[in-house]
mmCIF file with all atom_site columns, C-alpha atoms in Angstrom:
data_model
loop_
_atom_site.group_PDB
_atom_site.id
_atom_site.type_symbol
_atom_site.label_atom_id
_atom_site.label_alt_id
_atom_site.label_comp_id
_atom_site.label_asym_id
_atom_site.label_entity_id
_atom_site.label_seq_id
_atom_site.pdbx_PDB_ins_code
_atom_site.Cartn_x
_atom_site.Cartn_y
_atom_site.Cartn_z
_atom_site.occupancy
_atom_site.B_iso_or_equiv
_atom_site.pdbx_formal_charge
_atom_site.auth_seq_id
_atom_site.auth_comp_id
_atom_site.auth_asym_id
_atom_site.auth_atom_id
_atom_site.pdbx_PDB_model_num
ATOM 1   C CA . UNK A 1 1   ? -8.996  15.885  -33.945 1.00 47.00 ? 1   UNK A CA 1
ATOM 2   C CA . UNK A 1 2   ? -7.750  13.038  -32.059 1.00 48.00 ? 2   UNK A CA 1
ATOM 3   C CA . UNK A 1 3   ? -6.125  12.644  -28.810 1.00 51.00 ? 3   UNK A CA 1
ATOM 4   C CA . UNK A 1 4   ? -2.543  12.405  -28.629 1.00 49.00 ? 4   UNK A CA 1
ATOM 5   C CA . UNK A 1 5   ? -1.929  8.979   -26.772 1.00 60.00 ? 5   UNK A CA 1
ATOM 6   C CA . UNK A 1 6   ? 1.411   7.611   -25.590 1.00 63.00 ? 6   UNK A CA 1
ATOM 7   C CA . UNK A 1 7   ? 1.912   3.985   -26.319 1.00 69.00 ? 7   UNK A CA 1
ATOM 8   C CA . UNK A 1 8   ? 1.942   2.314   -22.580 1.00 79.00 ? 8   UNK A CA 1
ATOM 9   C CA . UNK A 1 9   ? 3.239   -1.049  -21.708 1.00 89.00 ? 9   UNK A CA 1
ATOM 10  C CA . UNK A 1 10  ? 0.426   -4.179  -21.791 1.00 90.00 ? 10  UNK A CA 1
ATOM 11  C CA . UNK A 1 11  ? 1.714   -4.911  -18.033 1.00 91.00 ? 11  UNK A CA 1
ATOM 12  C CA . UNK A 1 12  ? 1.322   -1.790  -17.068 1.00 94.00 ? 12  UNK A CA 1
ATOM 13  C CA . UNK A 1 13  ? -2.378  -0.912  -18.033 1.00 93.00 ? 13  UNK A CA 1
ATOM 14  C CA . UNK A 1 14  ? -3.229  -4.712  -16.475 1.00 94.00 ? 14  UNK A CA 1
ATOM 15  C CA . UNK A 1 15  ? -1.471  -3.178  -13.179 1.00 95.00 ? 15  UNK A CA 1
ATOM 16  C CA . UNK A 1 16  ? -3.743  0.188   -13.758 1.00 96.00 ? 16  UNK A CA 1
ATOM 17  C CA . UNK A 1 17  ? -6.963  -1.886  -14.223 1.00 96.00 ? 17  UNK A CA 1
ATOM 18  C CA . UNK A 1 18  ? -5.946  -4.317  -11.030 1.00 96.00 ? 18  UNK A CA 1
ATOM 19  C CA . UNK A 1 19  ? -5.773  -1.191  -9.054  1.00 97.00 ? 19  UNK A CA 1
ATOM 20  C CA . UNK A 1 20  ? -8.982  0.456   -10.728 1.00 97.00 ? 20  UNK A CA 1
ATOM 21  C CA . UNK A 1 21  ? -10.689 -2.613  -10.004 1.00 97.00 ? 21  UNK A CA 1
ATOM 22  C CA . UNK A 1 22  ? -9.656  -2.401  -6.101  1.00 97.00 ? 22  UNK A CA 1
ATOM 23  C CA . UNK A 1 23  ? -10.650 1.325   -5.443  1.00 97.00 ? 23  UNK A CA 1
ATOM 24  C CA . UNK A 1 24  ? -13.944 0.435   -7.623  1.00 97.00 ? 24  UNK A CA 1
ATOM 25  C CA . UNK A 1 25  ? -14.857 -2.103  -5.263  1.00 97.00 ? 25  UNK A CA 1
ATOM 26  C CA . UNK A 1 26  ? -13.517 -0.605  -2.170  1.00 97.00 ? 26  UNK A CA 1
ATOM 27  C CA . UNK A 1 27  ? -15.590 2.475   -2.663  1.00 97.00 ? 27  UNK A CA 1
ATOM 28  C CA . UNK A 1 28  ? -18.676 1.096   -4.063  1.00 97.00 ? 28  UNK A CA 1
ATOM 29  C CA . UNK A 1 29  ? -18.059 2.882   -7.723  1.00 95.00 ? 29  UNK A CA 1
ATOM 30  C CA . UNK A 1 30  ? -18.340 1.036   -11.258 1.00 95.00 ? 30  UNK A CA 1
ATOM 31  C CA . UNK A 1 31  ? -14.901 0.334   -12.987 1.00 94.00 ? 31  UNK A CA 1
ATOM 32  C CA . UNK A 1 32  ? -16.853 2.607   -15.887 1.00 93.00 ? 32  UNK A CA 1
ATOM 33  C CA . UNK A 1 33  ? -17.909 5.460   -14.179 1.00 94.00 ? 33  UNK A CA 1
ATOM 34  C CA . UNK A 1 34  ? -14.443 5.923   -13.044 1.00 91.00 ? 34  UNK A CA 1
ATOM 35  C CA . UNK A 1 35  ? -13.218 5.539   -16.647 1.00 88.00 ? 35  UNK A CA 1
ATOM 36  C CA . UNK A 1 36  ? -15.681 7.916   -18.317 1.00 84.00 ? 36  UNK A CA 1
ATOM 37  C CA . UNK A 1 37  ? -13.875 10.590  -20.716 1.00 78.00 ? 37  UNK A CA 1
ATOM 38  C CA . UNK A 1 38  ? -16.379 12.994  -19.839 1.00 76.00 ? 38  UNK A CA 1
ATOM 39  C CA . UNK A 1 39  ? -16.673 14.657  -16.169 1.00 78.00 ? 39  UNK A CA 1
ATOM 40  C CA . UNK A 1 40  ? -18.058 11.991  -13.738 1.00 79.00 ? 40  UNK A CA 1
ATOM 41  C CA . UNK A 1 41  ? -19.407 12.472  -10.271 1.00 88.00 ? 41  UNK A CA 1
ATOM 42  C CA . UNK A 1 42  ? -17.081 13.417  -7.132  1.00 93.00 ? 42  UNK A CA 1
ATOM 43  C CA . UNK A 1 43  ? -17.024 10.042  -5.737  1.00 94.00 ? 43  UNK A CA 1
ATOM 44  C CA . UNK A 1 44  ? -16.154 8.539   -8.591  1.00 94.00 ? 44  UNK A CA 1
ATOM 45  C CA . UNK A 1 45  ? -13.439 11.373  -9.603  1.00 93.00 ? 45  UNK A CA 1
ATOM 46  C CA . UNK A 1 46  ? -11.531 10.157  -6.004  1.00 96.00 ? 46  UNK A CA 1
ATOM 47  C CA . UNK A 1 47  ? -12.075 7.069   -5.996  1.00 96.00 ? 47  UNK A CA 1
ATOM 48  C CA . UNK A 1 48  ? -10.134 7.129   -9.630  1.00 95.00 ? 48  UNK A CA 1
ATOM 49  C CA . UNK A 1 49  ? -7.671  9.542   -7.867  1.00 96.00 ? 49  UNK A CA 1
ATOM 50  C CA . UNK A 1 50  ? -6.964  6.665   -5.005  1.00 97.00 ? 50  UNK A CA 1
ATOM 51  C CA . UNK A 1 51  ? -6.247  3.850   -7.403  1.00 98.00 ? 51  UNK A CA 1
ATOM 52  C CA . UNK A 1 52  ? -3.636  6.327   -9.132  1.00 97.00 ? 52  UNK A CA 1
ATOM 53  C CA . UNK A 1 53  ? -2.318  7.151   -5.736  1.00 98.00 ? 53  UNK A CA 1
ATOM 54  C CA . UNK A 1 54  ? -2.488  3.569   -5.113  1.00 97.00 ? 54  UNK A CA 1
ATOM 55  C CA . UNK A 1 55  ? -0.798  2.549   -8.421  1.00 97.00 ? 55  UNK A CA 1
ATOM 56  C CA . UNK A 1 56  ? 2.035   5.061   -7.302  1.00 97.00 ? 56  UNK A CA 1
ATOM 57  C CA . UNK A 1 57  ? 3.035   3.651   -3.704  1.00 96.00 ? 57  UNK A CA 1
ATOM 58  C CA . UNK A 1 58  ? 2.434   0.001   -4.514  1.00 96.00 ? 58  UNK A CA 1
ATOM 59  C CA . UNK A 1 59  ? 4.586   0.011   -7.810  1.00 95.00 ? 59  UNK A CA 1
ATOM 60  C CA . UNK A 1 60  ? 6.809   2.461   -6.918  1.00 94.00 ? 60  UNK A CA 1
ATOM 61  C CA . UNK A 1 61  ? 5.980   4.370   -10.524 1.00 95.00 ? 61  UNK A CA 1
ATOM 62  C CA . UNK A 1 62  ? 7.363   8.037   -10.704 1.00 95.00 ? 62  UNK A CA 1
ATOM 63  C CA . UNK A 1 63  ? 3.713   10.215  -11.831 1.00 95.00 ? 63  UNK A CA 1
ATOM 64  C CA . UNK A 1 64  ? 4.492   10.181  -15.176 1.00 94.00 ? 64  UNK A CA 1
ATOM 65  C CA . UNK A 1 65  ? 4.493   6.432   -15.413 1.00 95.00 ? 65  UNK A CA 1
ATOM 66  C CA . UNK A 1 66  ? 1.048   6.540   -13.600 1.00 96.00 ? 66  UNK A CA 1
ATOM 67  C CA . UNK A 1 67  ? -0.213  9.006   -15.977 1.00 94.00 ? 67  UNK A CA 1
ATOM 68  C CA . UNK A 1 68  ? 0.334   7.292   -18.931 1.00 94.00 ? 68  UNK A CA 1
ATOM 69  C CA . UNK A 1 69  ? -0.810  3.976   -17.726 1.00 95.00 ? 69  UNK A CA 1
ATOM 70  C CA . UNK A 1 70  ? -4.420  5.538   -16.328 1.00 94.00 ? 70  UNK A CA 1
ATOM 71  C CA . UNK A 1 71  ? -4.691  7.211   -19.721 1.00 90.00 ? 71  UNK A CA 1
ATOM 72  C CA . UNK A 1 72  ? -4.567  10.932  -18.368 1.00 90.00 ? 72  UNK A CA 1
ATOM 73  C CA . UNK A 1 73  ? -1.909  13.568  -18.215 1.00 91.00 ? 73  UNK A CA 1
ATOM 74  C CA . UNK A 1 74  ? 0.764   14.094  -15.754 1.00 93.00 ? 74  UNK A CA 1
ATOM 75  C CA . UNK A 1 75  ? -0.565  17.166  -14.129 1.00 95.00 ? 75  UNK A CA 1
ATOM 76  C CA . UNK A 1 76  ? -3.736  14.743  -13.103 1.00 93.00 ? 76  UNK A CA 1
ATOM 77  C CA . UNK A 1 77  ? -1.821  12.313  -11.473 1.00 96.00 ? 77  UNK A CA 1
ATOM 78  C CA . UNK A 1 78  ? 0.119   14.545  -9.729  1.00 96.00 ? 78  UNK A CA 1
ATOM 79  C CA . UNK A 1 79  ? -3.047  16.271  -8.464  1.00 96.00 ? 79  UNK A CA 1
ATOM 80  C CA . UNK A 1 80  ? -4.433  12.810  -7.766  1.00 96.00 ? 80  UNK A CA 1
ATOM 81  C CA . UNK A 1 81  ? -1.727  11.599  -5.707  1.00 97.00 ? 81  UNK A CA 1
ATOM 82  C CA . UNK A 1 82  ? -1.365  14.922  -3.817  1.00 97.00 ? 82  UNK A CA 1
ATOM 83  C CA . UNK A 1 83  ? -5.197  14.766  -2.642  1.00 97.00 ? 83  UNK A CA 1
ATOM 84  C CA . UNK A 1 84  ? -4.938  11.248  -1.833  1.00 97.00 ? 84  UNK A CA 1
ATOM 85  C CA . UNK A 1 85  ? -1.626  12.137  0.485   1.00 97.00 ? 85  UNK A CA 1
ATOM 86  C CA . UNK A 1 86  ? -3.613  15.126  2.159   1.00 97.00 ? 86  UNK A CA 1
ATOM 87  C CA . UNK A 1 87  ? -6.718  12.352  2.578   1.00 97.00 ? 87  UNK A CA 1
ATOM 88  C CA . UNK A 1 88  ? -3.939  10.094  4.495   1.00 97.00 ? 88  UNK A CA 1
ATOM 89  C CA . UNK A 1 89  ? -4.521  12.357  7.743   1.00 97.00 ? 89  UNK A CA 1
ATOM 90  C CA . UNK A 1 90  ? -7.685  10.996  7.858   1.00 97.00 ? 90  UNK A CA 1
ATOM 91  C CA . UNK A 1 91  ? -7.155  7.311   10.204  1.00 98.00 ? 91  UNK A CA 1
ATOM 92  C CA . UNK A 1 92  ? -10.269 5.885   7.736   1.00 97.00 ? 92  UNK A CA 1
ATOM 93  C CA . UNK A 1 93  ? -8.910  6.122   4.551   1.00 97.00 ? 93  UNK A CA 1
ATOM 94  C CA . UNK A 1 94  ? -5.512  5.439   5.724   1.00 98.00 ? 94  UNK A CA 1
ATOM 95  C CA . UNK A 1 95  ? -6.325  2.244   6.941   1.00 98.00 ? 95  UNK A CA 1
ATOM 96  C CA . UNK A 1 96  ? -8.017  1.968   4.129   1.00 97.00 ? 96  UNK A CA 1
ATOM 97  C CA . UNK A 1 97  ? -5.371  2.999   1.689   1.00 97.00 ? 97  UNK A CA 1
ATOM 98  C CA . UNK A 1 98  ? -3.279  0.202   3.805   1.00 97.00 ? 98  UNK A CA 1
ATOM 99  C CA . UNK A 1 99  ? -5.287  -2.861  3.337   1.00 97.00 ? 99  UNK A CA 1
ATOM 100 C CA . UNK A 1 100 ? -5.378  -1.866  -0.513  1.00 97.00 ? 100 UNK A CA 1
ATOM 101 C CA . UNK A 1 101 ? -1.870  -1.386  -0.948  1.00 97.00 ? 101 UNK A CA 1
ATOM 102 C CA . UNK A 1 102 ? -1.402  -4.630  0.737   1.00 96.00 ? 102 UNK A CA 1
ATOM 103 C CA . UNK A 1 103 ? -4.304  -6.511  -1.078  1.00 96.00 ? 103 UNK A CA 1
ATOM 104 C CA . UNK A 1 104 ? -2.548  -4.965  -4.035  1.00 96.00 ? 104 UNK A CA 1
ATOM 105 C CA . UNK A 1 105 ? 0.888   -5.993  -3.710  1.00 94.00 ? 105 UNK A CA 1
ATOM 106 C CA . UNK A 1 106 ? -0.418  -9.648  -2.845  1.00 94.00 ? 106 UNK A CA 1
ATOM 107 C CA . UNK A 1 107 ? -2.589  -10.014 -6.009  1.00 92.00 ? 107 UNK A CA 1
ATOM 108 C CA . UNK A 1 108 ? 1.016   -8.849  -8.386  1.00 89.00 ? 108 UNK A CA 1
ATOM 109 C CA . UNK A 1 109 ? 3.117   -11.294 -6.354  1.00 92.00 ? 109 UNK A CA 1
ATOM 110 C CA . UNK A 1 110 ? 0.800   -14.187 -7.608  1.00 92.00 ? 110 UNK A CA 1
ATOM 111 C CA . UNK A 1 111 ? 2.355   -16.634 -9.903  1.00 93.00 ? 111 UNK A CA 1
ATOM 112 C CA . UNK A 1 112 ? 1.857   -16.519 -13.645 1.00 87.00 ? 112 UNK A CA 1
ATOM 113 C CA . UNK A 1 113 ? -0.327  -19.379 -14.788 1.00 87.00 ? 113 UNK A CA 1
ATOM 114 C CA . UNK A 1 114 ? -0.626  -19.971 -18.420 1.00 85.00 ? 114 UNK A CA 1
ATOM 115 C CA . UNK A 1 115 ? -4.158  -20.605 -18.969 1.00 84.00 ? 115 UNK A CA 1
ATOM 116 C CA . UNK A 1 116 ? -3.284  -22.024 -22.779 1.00 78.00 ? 116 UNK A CA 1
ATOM 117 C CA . UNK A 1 117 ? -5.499  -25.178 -23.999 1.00 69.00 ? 117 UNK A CA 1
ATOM 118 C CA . UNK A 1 118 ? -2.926  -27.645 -24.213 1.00 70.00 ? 118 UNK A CA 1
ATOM 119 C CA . UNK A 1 119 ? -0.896  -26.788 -20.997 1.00 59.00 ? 119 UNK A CA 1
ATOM 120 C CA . UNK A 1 120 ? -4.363  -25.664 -18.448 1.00 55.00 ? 120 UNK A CA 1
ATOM 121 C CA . UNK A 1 121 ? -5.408  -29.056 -16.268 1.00 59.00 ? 121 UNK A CA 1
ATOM 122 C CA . UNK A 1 122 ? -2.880  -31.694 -17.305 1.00 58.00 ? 122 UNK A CA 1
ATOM 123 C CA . UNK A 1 123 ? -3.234  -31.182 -20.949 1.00 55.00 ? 123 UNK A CA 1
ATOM 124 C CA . UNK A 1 124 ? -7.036  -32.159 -20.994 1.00 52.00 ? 124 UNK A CA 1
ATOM 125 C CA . UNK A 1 125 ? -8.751  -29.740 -23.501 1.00 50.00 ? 125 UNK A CA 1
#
C-alpha cells in the first residue's frame, strides 16, 4: 500500500529543507536522522519539531501548509508547533528559537542568482 502524498510546492519543500537544515545544525542532529520514516531518537524528534515550528513563525504558513511541506500530517505539526511554543518559556531555546528565525528570514530574503552556464561569471563557461 502506498502512502497517500499531497503534491507540495518546489519552493516550499526548499523553505522546509532551509529550515531542517538550521535546527539540524543548531542542535547538533543529521538532516537524515530527522527525516527518517521510521521512529528516530528524542532529540532528533524535537529538533524536527523546532524547524516545523520554525517554518510556521518565519513564513507565516497556517499548520496545514507546514504539514504538507515537512511530509507529515497535520495533527504532527500541530503537536510540533504546540511543544515548541510550551519550550518558548524556557530563556535558552527562546533565544535560540530567535537567532533562527532571524538567520532564517535573512537566508529567504537573499537574492535569486541564476547559477545557469551561460549567464554564471560574465558568460565564461
Amino acid at each position: 500500500m502506498q502512502t497517500y502524498r499531497v503534491p507540495v510546492l518546489e519552493g516550499d519543500r526548499i523553505r522546509a529543507d532551509a529550515a531542517l537544515s538550521l535546527s539540524a545544525l543548531a542542535f547538533h542532529i543529521p538532516v537524515e536522522e530527522m527525516n527518517r520514516r521510521e521512529r528516530v531518537r528524542v532529540r532528533a524528534c524535537r529538533a524536527r519539531w523546532s524547524a516545523m515550528y520554525l517554518a510556521h513563525v518565519s513564513f507565516g504558513w497556517p499548520l496545514e501548509r507546514v504539514a504538507h511541506a515537512f511530509g507529515l500530517n497535520r495533527a504532527t505539526a500541530s503537536t510540533a508547533c504546540r511543544w515548541a511554543e510550551d519550550e518558548r518559556d524556557r530563556d535558552d531555546y527562546d533565544l535560540l528559537m530567535d537567532g533562527l528565525e532571524g538567520a532564517l528570514r535573512g537566508v529567504m530574503e537573499l537574492p535569486v542568482v541564476d547559477l545557469h552556464p551561460e549567464t554564471a561569471f560574465g558568460g565564461r563557461k
